[in-house]
Amino acid sequence: MIAQIPWWVLLVIAFTLFSGYMAFRANRDEYQLNQRYIEQEGQKYMDRIQEEKEKREQQRVSGT
């Protein structure tokens, strides 16, 4: 059955599968990169909230 299929058709199928695999890999890597970026930005936000909380606490203590 496979012996009757021209070699170039098999080559096209192989490259199509390879292209799909590479697209999947690129998509997965981009997702992981985005998740790391989101985590970093979230940490910056939480740090700013903590700093503001400490600043307000310091003002409250020194103000009374």
PDB file of C-alpha atoms in Angstrom:
ATOM      1  CA  MET A   1       0.000   0.000   0.000  1.00  0.00           C
ATOM      2  CA  ILE A   2       2.661   2.549   1.002  1.00  0.00           C
ATOM      3  CA  ALA A   3       4.904   1.346  -1.805  1.00  0.00           C
ATOM      4  CA  GLN A   4       2.339   2.578  -4.349  1.00  0.00           C
ATOM      5  CA  ILE A   5       2.357   6.159  -2.995  1.00  0.00           C
ATOM      6  CA  PRO A   6       4.887   8.472  -4.665  1.00  0.00           C
ATOM      7  CA  TRP A   7       7.854   9.446  -2.489  1.00  0.00           C
ATOM      8  CA  TRP A   8       7.085  13.157  -2.723  1.00  0.00           C
ATOM      9  CA  VAL A   9       3.589  12.609  -1.261  1.00  0.00           C
ATOM     10  CA  LEU A  10       5.144  10.842   1.725  1.00  0.00           C
ATOM     11  CA  LEU A  11       7.600  13.713   2.023  1.00  0.00           C
ATOM     12  CA  VAL A  12       4.758  16.272   2.033  1.00  0.00           C
ATOM     13  CA  ILE A  13       2.941  14.277   4.727  1.00  0.00           C
ATOM     14  CA  ALA A  14       6.117  14.020   6.811  1.00  0.00           C
ATOM     15  CA  PHE A  15       6.798  17.761   6.542  1.00  0.00           C
ATOM     16  CA  THR A  16       3.169  18.541   7.400  1.00  0.00           C
ATOM     17  CA  LEU A  17       3.421  16.447  10.561  1.00  0.00           C
ATOM     18  CA  PHE A  18       6.758  18.050  11.418  1.00  0.00           C
ATOM     19  CA  SER A  19       5.288  21.514  10.879  1.00  0.00           C
ATOM     20  CA  GLY A  20       2.377  20.692  13.178  1.00  0.00           C
ATOM     21  CA  TYR A  21       4.761  19.457  15.852  1.00  0.00           C
ATOM     22  CA  MET A  22       6.877  22.607  15.614  1.00  0.00           C
ATOM     23  CA  ALA A  23       3.777  24.818  15.793  1.00  0.00           C
ATOM     24  CA  PHE A  24       2.626  22.936  18.896  1.00  0.00           C
ATOM     25  CA  ARG A  25       6.045  23.336  20.497  1.00  0.00           C
ATOM     26  CA  ALA A  26       6.190  27.052  19.697  1.00  0.00           C
ATOM     27  CA  ASN A  27       2.690  27.559  21.091  1.00  0.00           C
ATOM     28  CA  ARG A  28       3.579  25.716  24.299  1.00  0.00           C
ATOM     29  CA  ASP A  29       6.790  27.730  24.749  1.00  0.00           C
ATOM     30  CA  GLU A  30       4.962  31.005  24.153  1.00  0.00           C
ATOM     31  CA  TYR A  31       2.311  30.017  26.708  1.00  0.00           C
ATOM     32  CA  GLN A  32       4.990  29.269  29.299  1.00  0.00           C
ATOM     33  CA  LEU A  33       6.728  32.576  28.552  1.00  0.00           C
ATOM     34  CA  ASN A  34       3.448  34.449  28.983  1.00  0.00           C
ATOM     35  CA  GLN A  35       2.771  32.657  32.268  1.00  0.00           C
ATOM     36  CA  ARG A  36       6.200  33.674  33.593  1.00  0.00           C
ATOM     37  CA  TYR A  37       5.572  37.285  32.534  1.00  0.00           C
ATOM     38  CA  ILE A  38       2.152  37.300  34.214  1.00  0.00           C
ATOM     39  CA  GLU A  39       3.691  35.854  37.386  1.00  0.00           C
ATOM     40  CA  GLN A  40       6.421  38.520  37.429  1.00  0.00           C
ATOM     41  CA  GLU A  41       3.959  41.358  36.888  1.00  0.00           C
ATOM     42  CA  GLY A  42       1.685  39.953  39.578  1.00  0.00           C
ATOM     43  CA  GLN A  43       4.607  39.820  42.000  1.00  0.00           C
ATOM     44  CA  LYS A  44       5.469  43.459  41.224  1.00  0.00           C
ATOM     45  CA  TYR A  45       1.854  44.413  41.906  1.00  0.00           C
ATOM     46  CA  MET A  46       1.804  42.515  45.194  1.00  0.00           C
ATOM     47  CA  ASP A  47       5.098  44.155  46.216  1.00  0.00           C
ATOM     48  CA  ARG A  48       3.643  47.607  45.517  1.00  0.00           C
ATOM     49  CA  ILE A  49       0.558  46.782  47.569  1.00  0.00           C
ATOM     50  CA  GLN A  50       2.755  45.582  50.448  1.00  0.00           C
ATOM     51  CA  GLU A  51       4.912  48.731  50.286  1.00  0.00           C
ATOM     52  CA  GLU A  52       1.820  50.944  50.323  1.00  0.00           C
ATOM     53  CA  LYS A  53       0.416  48.991  53.266  1.00  0.00           C
ATOM     54  CA  GLU A  54       3.674  49.391  55.198  1.00  0.00           C
ATOM     55  CA  LYS A  55       3.796  53.101  54.318  1.00  0.00           C
ATOM     56  CA  ARG A  56       0.252  53.641  55.595  1.00  0.00           C
ATOM     57  CA  GLU A  57       1.020  51.658  58.744  1.00  0.00           C
ATOM     58  CA  GLN A  58       4.132  53.786  59.343  1.00  0.00           C
ATOM     59  CA  GLN A  59       2.117  56.983  58.836  1.00  0.00           C
ATOM     60  CA  ARG A  60      -0.569  55.728  61.214  1.00  0.00           C
ATOM     61  CA  VAL A  61       1.968  54.858  63.912  1.00  0.00           C
ATOM     62  CA  SER A  62       3.893  58.135  63.604  1.00  0.00           C
ATOM     63  CA  GLY A  63       0.701  60.189  63.241  1.00  0.00           C
ATOM     64  CA  THR A  64      -0.912  59.145  66.510  1.00  0.00           C
TER      65      THR A  64
END
